[in-house]
mmCIF file of C-alpha atoms in Angstrom:
data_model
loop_
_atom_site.group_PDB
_atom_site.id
_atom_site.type_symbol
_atom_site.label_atom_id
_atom_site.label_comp_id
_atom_site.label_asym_id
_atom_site.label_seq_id
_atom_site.Cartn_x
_atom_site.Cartn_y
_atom_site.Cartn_z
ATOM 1 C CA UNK A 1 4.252 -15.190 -1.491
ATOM 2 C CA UNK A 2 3.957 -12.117 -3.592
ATOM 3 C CA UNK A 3 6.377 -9.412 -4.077
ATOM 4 C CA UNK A 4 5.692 -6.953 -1.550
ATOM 5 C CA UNK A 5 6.341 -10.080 1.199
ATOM 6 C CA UNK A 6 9.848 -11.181 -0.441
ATOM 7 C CA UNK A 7 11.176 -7.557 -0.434
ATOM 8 C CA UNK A 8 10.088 -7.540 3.302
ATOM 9 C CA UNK A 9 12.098 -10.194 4.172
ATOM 10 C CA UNK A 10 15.126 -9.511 2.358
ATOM 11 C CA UNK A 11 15.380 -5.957 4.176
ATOM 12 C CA UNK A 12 15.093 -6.985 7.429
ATOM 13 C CA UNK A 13 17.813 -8.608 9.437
ATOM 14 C CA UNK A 14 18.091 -11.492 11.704
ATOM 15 C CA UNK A 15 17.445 -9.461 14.470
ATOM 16 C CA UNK A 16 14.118 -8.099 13.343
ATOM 17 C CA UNK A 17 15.550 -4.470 12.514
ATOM 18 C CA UNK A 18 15.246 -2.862 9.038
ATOM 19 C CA UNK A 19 18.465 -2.868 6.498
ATOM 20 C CA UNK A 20 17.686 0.245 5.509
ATOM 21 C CA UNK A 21 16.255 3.561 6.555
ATOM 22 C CA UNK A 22 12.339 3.789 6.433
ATOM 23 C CA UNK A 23 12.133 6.301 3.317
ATOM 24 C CA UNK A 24 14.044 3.080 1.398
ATOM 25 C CA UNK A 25 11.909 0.690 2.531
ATOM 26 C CA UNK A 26 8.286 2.176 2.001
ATOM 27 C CA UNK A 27 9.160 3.475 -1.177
ATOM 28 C CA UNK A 28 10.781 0.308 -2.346
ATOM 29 C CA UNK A 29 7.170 -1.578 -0.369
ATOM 30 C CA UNK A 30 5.293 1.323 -3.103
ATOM 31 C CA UNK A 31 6.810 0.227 -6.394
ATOM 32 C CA UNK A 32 6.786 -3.175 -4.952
ATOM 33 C CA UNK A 33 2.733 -3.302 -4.877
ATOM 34 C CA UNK A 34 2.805 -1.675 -8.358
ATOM 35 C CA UNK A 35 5.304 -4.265 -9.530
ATOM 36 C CA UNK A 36 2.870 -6.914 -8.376
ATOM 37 C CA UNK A 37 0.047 -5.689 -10.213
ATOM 38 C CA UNK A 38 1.835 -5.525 -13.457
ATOM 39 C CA UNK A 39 3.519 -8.823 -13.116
ATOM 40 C CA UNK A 40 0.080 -9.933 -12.878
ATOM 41 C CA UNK A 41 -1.495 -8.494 -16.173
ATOM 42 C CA UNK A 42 -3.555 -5.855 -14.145
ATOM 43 C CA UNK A 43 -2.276 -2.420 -14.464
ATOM 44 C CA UNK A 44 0.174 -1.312 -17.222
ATOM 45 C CA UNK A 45 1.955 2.078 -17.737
ATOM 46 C CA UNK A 46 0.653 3.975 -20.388
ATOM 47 C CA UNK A 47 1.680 7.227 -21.706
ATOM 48 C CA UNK A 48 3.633 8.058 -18.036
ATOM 49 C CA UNK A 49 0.170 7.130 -16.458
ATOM 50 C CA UNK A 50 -0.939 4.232 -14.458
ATOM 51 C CA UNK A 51 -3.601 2.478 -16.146
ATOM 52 C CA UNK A 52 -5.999 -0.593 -14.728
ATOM 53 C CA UNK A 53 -6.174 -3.746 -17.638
ATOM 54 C CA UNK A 54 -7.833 -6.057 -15.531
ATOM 55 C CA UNK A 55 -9.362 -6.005 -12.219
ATOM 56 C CA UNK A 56 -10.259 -9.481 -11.737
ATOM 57 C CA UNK A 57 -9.146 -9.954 -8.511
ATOM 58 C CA UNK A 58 -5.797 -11.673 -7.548
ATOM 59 C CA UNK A 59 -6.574 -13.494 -4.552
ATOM 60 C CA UNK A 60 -4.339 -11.364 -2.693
ATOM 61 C CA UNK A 61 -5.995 -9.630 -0.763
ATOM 62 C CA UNK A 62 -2.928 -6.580 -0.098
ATOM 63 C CA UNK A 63 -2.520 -6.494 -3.578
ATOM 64 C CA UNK A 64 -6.064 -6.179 -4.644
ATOM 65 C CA UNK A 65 -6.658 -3.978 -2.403
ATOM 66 C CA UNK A 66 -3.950 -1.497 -4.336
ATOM 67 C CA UNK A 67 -5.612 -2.435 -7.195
ATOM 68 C CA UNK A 68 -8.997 -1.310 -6.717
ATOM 69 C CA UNK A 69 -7.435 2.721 -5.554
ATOM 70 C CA UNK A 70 -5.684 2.754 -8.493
ATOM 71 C CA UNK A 71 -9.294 1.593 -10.453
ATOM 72 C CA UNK A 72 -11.377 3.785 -8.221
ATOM 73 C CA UNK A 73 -9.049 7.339 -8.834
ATOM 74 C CA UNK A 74 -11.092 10.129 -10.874
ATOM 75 C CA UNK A 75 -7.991 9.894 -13.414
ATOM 76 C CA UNK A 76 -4.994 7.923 -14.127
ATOM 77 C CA UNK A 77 -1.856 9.283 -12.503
ATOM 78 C CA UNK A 78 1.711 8.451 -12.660
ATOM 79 C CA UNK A 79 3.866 5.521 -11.369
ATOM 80 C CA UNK A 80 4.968 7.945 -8.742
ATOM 81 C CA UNK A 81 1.874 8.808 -7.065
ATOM 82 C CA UNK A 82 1.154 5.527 -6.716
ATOM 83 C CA UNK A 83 4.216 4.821 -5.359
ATOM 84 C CA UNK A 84 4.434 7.636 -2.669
ATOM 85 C CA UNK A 85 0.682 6.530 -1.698
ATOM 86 C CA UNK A 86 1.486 3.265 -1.270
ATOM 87 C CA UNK A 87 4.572 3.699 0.617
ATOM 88 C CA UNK A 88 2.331 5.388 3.419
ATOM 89 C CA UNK A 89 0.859 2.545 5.029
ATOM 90 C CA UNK A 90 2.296 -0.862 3.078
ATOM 91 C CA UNK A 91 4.939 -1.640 5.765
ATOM 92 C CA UNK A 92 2.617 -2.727 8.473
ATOM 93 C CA UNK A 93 0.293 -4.062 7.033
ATOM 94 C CA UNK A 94 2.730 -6.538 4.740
ATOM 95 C CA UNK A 95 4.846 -6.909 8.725
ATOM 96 C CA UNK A 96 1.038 -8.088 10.319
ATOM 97 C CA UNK A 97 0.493 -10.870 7.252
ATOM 98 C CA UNK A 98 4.095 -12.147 7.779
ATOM 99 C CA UNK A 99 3.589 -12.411 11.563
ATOM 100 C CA UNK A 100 -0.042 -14.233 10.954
ATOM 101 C CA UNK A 101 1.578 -16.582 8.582
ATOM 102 C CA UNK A 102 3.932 -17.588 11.318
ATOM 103 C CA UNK A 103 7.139 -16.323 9.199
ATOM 104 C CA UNK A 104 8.085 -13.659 11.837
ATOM 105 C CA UNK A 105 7.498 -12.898 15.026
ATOM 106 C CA UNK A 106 7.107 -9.734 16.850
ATOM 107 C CA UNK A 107 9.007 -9.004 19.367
ATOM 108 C CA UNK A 108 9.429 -5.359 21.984
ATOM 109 C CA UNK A 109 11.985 -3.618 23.503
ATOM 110 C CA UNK A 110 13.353 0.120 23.760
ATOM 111 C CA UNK A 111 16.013 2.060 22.412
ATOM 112 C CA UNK A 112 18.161 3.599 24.439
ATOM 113 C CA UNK A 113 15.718 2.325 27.255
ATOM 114 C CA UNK A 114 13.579 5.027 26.304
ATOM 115 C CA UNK A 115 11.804 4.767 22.916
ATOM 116 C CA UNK A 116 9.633 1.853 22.369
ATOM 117 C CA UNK A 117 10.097 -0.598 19.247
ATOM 118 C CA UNK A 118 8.998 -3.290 17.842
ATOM 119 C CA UNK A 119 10.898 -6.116 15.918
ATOM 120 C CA UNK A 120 10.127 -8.666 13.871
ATOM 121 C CA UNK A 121 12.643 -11.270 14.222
ATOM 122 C CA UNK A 122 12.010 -14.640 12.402
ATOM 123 C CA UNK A 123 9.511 -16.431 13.602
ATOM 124 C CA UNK A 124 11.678 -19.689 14.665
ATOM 125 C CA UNK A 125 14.922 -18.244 14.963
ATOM 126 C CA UNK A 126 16.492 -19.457 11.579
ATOM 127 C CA UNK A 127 16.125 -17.783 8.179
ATOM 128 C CA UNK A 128 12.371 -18.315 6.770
ATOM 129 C CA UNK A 129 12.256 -20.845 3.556
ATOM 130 C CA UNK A 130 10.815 -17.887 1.945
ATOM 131 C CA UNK A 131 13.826 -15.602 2.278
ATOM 132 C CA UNK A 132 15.706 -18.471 1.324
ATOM 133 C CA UNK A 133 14.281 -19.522 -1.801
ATOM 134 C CA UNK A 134 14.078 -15.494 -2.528
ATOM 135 C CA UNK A 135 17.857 -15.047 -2.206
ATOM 136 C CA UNK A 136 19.286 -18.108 -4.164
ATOM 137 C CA UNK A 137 17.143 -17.157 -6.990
ATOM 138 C CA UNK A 138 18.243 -13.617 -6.776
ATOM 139 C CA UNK A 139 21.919 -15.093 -6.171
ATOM 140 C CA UNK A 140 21.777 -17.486 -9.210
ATOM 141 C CA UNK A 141 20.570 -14.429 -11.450
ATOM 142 C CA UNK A 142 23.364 -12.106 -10.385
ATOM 143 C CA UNK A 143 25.766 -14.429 -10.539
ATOM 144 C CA UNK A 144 24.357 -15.834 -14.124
ATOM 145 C CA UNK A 145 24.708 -14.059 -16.942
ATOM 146 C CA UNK A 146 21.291 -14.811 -19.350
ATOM 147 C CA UNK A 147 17.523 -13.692 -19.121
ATOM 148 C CA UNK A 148 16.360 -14.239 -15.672
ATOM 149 C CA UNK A 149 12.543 -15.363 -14.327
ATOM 150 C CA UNK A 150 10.305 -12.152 -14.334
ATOM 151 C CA UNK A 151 9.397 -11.918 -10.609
ATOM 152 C CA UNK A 152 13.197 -12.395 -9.748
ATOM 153 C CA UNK A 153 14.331 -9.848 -12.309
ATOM 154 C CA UNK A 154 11.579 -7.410 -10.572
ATOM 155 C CA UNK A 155 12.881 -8.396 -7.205
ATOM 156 C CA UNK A 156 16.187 -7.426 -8.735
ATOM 157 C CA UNK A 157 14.903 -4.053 -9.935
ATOM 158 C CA UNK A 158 13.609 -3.574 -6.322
ATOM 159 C CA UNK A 159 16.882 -4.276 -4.667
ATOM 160 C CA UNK A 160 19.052 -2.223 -6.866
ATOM 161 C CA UNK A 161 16.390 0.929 -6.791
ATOM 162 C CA UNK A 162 16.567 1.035 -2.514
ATOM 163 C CA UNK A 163 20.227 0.434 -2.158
ATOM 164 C CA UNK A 164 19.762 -2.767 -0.455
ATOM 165 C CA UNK A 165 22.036 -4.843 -2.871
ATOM 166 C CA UNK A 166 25.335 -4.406 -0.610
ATOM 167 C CA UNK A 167 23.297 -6.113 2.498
ATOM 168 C CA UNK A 168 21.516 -8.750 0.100
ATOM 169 C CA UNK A 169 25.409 -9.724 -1.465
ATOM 170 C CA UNK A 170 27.488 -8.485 0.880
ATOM 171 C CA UNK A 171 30.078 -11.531 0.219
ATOM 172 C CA UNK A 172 30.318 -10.444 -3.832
ATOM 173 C CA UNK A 173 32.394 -8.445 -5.691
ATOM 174 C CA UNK A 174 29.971 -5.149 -5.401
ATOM 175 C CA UNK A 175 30.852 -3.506 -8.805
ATOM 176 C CA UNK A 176 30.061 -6.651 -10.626
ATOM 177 C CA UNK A 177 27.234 -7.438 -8.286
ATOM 178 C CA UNK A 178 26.044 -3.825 -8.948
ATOM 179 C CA UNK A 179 26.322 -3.930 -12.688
ATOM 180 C CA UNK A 180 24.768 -7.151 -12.917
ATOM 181 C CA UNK A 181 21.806 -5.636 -10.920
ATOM 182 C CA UNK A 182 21.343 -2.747 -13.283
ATOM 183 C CA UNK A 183 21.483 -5.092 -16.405
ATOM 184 C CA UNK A 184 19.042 -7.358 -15.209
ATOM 185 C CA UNK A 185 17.003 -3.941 -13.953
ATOM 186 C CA UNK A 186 17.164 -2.925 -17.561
ATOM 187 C CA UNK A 187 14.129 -5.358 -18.177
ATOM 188 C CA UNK A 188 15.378 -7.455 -21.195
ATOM 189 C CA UNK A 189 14.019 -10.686 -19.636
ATOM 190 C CA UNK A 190 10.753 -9.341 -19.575
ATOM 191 C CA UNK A 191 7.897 -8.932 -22.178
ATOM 192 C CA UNK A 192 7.242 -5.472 -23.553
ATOM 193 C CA UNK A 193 4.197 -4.366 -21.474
ATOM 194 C CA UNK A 194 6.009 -5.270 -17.969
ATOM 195 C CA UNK A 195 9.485 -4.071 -18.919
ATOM 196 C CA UNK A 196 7.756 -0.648 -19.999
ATOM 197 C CA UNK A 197 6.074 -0.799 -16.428
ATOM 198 C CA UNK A 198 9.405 -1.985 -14.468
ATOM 199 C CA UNK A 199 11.192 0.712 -15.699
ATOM 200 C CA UNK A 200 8.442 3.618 -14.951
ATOM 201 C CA UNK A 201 8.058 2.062 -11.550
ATOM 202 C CA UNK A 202 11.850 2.136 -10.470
ATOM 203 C CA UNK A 203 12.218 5.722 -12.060
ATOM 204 C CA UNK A 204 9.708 6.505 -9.735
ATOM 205 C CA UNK A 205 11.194 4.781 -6.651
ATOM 206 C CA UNK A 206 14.029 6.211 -7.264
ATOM 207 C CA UNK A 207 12.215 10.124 -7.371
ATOM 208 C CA UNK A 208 10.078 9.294 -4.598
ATOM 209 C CA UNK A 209 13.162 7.889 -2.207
ATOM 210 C CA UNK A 210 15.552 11.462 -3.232
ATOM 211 C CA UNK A 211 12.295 13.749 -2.771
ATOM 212 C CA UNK A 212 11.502 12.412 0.498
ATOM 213 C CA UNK A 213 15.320 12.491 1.702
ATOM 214 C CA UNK A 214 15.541 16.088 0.082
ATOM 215 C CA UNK A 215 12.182 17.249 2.119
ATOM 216 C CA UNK A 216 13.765 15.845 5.320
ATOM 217 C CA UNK A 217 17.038 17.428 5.044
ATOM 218 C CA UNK A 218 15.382 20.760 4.437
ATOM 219 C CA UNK A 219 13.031 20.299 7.431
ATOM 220 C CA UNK A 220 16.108 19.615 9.546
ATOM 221 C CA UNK A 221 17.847 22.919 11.755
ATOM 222 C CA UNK A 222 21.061 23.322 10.818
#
């Protein structure tokens, strides 16, 4: 299960409703993909610019799919670009896999019995494996205190850049869960080339997520 599919499932509740607000979420989906690539040796960030090492495909076919825009672009561009672009149209895509692979369901109904929407509950009712096995290693490194495994600490980095970390540990101590969060965000478990990456990727989240709010509470009548 790559990246993009943990952070999924970690942000949506039992009922099959997002955590978060959708701005969170598809940026956090955006950096996710990137995060993916550069946990697997394929793009690294180079002088503030995206840049392709490998394109050997991954087997994934989401991921190489990001892969191959970011090797087919006239020019390299920055984390954030990539981030925003990816954020467009990750979400559904990522919720169509999960519901193929029989880890969620979908499931219709209507706001207010007017608006249509569309959940994606688990698929049997009870907490996926995958969610599972996502969680306790995320709970063992905030609750540790050494180097953590590099696709956790990037799941970390994911959680603390979209807010999510109060519904992912809602039964810790926040400030220490928080802090603990940030450390392991800082990227010291990592080697060089993906810590350099990891931290131009959740600066750009980070951009992307107060732009978008910004834009939206400009476009809104007072």
């Amino acid at each position: 299960m790559n990246l993009v599919e943990e952070f999924t499932l970690l942000a949506y509740d039992d009922d099959g409703t997002p955590l978060t607000d959708g701005t969170h979420l598809d940026h956090g989906l955006g950096g996710g993909l990137l995060l993916e690539l550069a946990l697997a040796g394929r793009v690294d960030v180079v002088d503030k610019k995206v840049v392709a090492l490998d394109i050997t495909p991954t087997g994934d076919p989401l991921v190489d799919a990001a892969l191959m825009k970011i090797v087919a672009e006239d020019k390299p561009r920055k984390p954030g670009h990539w981030v925003s672009k990816f954020a467009q149209d990750t979400r559904p895509q990522v919720l169509d896999k999960l519901v193929a692979d029989g880890i969620l369901r979908t499931e219709k109904d209507k706001v207010l019995w007017v608006f249509p929407r569309t959940k994606y509950p688990a698929a049997h009712d009870v907490e996926p494996a995958q969610e599972t096995a996502a969680r306790e290693r995320m709970r063992r490194a905030v609750l540790g205190s050494g180097p953590v495994e590099p696709r956790t600490g990037a799941l970390c980095a994911l959680v603390a850049a979209t807010d999510l970390d109060q519904r992912v540990f809602g039964d810790l101590d926040q400030k220490v869960a928080r802090a603990r969060l940030l450390e392991i965000s800082e990227g010291a478990w990592a080697a060089e080339a993906v810590k350099r990456a990891i931290d131009e990727i959740q600066a750009a989240v980070l951009v992307a997520i107060v732009a978008s709010t910004t834009a939206a509470t400009a476009g809104t009548p007072s």
